[in-house]
Short mmCIF file of C-alpha atoms in Angstrom, two decimals:
data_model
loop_
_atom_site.label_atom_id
_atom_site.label_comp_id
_atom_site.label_asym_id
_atom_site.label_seq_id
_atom_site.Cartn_x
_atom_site.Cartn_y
_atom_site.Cartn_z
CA UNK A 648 -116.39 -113.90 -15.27
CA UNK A 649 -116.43 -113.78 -11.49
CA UNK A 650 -113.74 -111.11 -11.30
CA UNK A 651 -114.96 -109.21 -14.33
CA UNK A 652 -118.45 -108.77 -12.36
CA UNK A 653 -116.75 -107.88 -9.10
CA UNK A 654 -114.34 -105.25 -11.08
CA UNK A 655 -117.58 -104.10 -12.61
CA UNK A 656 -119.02 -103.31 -9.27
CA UNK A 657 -116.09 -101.82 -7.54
CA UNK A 658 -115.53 -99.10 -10.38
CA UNK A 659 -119.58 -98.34 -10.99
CA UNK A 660 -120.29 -94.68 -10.40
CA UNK A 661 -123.76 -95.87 -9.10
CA UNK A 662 -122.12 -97.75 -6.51
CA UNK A 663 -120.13 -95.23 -5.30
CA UNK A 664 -123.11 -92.86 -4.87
CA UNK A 665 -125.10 -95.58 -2.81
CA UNK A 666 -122.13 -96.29 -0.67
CA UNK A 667 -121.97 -92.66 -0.19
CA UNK A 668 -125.32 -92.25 1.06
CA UNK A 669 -125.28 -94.92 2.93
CA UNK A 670 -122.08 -93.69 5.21
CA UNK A 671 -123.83 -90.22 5.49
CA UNK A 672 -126.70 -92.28 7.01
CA UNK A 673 -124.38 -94.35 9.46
CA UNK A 674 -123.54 -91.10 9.81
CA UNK A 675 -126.64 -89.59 11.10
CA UNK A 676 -127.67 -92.48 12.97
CA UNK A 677 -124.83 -92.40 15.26
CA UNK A 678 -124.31 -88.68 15.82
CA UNK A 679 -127.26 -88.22 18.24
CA UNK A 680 -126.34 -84.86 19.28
CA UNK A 681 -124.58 -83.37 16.69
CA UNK A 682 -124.63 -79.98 18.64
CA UNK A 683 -121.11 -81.75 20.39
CA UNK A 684 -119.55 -81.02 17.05
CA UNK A 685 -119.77 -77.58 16.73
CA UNK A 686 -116.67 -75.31 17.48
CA UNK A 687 -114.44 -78.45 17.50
CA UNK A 688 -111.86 -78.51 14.77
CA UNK A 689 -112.24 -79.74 11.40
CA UNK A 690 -108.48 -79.86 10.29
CA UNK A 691 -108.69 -84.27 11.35
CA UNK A 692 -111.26 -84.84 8.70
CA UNK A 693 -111.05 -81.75 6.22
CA UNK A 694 -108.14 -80.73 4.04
CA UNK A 695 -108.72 -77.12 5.75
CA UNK A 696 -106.01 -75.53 2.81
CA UNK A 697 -107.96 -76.32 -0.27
CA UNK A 698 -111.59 -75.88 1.62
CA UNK A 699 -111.40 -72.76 3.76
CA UNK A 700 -115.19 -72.24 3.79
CA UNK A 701 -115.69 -75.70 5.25
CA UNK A 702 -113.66 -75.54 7.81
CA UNK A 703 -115.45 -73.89 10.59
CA UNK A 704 -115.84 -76.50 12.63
CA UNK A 705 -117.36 -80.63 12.71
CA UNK A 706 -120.68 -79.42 12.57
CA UNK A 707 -120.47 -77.37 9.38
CA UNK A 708 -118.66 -80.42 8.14
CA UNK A 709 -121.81 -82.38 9.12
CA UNK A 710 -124.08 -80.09 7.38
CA UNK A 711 -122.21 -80.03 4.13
CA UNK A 712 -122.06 -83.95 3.70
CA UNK A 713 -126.03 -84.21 4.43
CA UNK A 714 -126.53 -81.59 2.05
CA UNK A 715 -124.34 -83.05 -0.63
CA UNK A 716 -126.13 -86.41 0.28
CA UNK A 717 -129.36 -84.73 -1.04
CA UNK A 718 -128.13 -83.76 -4.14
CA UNK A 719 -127.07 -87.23 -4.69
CA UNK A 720 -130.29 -89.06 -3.79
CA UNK A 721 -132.38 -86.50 -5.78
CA UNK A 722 -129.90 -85.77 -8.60
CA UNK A 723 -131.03 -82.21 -8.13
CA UNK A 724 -128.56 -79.67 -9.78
CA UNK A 725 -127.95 -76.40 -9.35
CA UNK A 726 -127.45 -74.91 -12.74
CA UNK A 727 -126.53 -71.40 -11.07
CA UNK A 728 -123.88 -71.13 -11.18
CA UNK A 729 -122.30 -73.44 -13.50
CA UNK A 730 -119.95 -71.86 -15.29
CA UNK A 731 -117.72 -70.89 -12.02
CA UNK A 732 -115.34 -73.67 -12.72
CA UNK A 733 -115.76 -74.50 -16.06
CA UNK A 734 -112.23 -74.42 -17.90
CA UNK A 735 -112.92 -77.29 -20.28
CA UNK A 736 -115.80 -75.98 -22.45
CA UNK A 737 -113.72 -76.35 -25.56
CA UNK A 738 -112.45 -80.20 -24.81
CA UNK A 739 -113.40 -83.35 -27.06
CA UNK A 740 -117.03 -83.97 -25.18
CA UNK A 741 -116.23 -87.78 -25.29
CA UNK A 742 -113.26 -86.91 -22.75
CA UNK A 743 -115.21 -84.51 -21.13
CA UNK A 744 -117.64 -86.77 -20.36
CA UNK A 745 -114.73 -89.64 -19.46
CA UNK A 746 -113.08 -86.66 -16.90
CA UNK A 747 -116.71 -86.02 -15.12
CA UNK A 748 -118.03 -89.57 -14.70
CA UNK A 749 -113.67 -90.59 -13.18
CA UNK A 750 -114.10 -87.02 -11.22
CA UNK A 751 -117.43 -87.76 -9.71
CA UNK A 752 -116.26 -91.53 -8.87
CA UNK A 753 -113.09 -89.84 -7.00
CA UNK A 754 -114.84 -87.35 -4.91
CA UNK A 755 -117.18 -89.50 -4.15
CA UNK A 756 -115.12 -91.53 -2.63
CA UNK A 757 -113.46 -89.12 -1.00
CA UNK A 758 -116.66 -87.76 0.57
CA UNK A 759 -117.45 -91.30 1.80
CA UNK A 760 -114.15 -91.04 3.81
CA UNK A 761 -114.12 -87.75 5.17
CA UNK A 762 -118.27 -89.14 5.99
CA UNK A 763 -116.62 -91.87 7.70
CA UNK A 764 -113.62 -89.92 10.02
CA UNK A 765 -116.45 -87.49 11.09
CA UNK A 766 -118.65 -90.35 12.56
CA UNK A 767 -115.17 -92.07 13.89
CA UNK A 768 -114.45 -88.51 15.88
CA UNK A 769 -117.76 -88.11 17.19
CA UNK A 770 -117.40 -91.30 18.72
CA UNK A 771 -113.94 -90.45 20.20
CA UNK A 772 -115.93 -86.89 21.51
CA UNK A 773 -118.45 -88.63 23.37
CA UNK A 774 -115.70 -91.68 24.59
CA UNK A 775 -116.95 -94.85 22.64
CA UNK A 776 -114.16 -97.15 21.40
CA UNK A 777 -114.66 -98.66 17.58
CA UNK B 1348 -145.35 -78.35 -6.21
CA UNK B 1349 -146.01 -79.63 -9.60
CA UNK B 1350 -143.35 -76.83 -10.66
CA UNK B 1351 -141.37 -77.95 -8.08
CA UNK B 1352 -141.46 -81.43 -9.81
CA UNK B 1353 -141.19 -80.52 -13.31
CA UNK B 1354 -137.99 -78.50 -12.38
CA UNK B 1355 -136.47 -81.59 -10.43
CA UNK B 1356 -137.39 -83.48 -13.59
CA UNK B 1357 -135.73 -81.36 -15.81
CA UNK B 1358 -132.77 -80.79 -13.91
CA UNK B 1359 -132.16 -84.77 -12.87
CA UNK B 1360 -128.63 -86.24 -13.83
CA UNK B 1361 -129.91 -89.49 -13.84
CA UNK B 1362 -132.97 -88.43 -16.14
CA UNK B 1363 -130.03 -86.93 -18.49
CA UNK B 1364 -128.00 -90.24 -18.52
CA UNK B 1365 -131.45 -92.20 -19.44
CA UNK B 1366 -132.12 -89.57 -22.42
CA UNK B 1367 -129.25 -89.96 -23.69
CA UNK B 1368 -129.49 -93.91 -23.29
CA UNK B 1369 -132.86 -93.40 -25.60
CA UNK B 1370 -131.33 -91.08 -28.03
CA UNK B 1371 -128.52 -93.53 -28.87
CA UNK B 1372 -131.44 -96.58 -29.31
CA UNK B 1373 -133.17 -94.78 -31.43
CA UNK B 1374 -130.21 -93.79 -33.42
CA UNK B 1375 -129.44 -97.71 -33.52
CA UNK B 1376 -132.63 -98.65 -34.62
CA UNK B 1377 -132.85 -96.09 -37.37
CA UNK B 1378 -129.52 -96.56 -38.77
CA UNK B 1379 -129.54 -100.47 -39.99
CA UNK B 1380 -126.59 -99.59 -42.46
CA UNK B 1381 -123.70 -98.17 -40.15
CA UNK B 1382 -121.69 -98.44 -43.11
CA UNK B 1383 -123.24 -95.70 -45.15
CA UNK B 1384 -121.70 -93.13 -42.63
CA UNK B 1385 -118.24 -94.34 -43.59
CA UNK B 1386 -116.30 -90.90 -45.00
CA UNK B 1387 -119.51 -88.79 -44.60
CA UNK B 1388 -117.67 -85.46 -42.97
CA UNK B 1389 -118.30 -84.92 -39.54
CA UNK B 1390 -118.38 -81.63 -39.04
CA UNK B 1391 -121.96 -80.83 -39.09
CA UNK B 1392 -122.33 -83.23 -36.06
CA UNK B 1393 -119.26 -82.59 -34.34
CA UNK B 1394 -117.18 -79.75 -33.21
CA UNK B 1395 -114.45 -81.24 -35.66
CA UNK B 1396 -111.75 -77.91 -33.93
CA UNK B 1397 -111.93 -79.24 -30.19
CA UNK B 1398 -112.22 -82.80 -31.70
CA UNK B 1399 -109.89 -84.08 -34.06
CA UNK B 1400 -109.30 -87.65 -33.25
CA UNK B 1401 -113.46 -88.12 -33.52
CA UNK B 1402 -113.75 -86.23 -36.31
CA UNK B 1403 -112.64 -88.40 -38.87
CA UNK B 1404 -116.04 -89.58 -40.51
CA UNK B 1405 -120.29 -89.96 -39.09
CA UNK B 1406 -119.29 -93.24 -38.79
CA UNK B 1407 -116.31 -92.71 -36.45
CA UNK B 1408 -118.79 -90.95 -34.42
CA UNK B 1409 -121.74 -93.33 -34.42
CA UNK B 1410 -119.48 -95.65 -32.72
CA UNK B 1411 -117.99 -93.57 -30.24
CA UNK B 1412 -121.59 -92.24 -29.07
CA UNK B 1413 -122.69 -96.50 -28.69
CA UNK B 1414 -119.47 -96.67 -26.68
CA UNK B 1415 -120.65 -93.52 -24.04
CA UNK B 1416 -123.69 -95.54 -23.77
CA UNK B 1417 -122.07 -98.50 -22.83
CA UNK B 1418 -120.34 -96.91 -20.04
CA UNK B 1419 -123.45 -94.77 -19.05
CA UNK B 1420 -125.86 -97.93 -18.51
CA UNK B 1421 -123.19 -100.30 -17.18
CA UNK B 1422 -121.68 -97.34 -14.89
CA UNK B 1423 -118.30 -98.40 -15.34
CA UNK B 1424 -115.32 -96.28 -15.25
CA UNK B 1425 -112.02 -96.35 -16.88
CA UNK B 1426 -109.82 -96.13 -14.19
CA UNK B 1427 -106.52 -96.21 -16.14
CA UNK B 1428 -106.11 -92.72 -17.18
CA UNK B 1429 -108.00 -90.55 -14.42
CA UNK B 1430 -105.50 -88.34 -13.94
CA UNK B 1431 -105.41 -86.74 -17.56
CA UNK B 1432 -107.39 -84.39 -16.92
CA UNK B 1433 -107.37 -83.47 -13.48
CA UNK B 1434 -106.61 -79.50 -12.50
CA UNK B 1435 -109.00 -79.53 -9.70
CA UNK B 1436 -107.15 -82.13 -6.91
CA UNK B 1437 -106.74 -78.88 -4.49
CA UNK B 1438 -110.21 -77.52 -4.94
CA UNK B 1439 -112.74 -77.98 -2.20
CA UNK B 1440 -114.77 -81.27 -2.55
CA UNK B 1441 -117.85 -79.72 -2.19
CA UNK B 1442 -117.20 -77.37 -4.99
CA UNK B 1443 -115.82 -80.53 -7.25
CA UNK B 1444 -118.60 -82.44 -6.50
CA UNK B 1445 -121.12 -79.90 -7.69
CA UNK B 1446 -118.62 -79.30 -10.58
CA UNK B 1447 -118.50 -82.63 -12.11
CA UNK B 1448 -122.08 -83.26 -11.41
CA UNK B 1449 -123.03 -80.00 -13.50
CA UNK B 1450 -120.32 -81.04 -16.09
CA UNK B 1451 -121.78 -84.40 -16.52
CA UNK B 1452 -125.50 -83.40 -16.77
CA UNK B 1453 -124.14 -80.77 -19.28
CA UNK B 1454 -121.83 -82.97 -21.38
CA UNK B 1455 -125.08 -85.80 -21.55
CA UNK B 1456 -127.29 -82.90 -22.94
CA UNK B 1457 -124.59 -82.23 -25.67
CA UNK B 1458 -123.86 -85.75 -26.60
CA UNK B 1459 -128.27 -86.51 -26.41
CA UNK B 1460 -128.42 -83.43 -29.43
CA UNK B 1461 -125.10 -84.82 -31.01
CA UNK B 1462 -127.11 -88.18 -31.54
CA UNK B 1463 -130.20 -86.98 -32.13
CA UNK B 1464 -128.98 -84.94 -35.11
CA UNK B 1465 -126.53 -88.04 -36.52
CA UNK B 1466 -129.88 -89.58 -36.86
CA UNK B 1467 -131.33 -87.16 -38.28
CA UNK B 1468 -128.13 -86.46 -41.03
CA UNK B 1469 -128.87 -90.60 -42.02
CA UNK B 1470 -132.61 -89.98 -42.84
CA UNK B 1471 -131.05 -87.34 -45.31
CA UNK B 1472 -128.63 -89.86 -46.59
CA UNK B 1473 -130.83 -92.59 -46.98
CA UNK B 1474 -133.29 -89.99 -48.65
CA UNK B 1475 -136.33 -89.92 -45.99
CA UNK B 1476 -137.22 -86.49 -44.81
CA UNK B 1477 -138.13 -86.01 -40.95
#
């Protein structure tokens, strides 16, 4: 029952959001002057192929994962522009619904890494060991 | 700011997931014979083209919308088949988060209505108007 529970709470999307918040707040606690980020290259913690946009430098990178990290607290969406990446309008909604809740668990995840190797580099920048 | 409100209301993933959690208690507590739904067509619930495999009978559906509820309140994700239906691995995380967040409030609202009027298609069965 133990490991059922613990399985439970390693897969739960609402876990992954809280852990992702959580490292964007680690985040902001640590990077004190997050002015040192800006024109130093994002290529360490950004895949800079898929995300040209993003890649500007840290401190865009910042930006973007405190701004995503509102969306997730106030599960505010921008219905915009949704249709921009919409190919699956015409799939079985039970998988559809399957594919978002195992997409958003991914990139959450994800985000809470890339969250992570940003706070790891500023503290590299300004010469503090882990 | 009460606009302001009312819009982050409307808009909230998390208020979606809870509708639909009400939707499919309601349809539980109005359907007390499941079995009635056995070979009813599906088609006037379900999109029985971009669905075949759910489309078999209401019943067939009444189960598989308790089983998306299941997952919704215990927030756990099938892990075994994520990669299905994945065409998005190189797009920018950013974008994919906002994508599967939109695709998820979207694919609740769908499934909510998709309960709502199996409930509703019961009360006919059974004889009771709305």
């Amino acid at each position: 029952m133990q490991s059922a529970d613990a399985k439970f709470k390693r897969n739960s999307l609402f876990l992954a959001l809280r852990r992702y918040s959580s490292a964007v707040s680690e985040m902001e606690q640590t990077i004190l002057l997050p002015s040192l980020l800006r024109d130093m290259p994002s290529d360490e913690v950004w895949d800079c192929e898929a995300a040209e946009e993003t890649c500007k430098d840290l401190f865009s990178n910042y930006l973007m994962l405190k701004a995503i990290r509102t969306t997730v607290e106030s599960g505010l969406i921008r219905l915009d522009d949704h249709k921009t990446l919409e190919p699956l309008l015409d799939t079985d909604p039970e998988a559809l619904f399957h594919f978002h809740v195992r997409g958003l668990f991914s990139v959450m995840s994800d985000l809470t890494k890339k969250t992570q190797t940003l706070t790891e580099k500023y503290m590299d920048i300004i010469g503090i060991a882990n």
